[in-house]
């Protein structure tokens, strides 16, 4: 779970929130391609 604070003066529009974990590939994994998540959000 992640909480993000959007500044009150952010202009109205579409934005992407992007979260990335293990960007330096420090953790050994079978699949290194699933460490990024993005979601479009609307600020009204």
XYZ file of C-alpha atoms in Angstrom, residues 10-16 40-44:
12
model
C -1.582 20.937 -9.026
C -3.318 21.988 -12.267
C -6.364 20.032 -13.446
C -5.494 17.274 -15.900
C -4.324 13.711 -16.444
C -1.183 12.505 -14.685
C 0.673 9.234 -14.247
C -3.202 7.303 -14.785
C -5.096 9.605 -12.434
C -7.305 12.618 -13.093
C -6.917 15.761 -11.006
C -10.142 17.745 -11.016
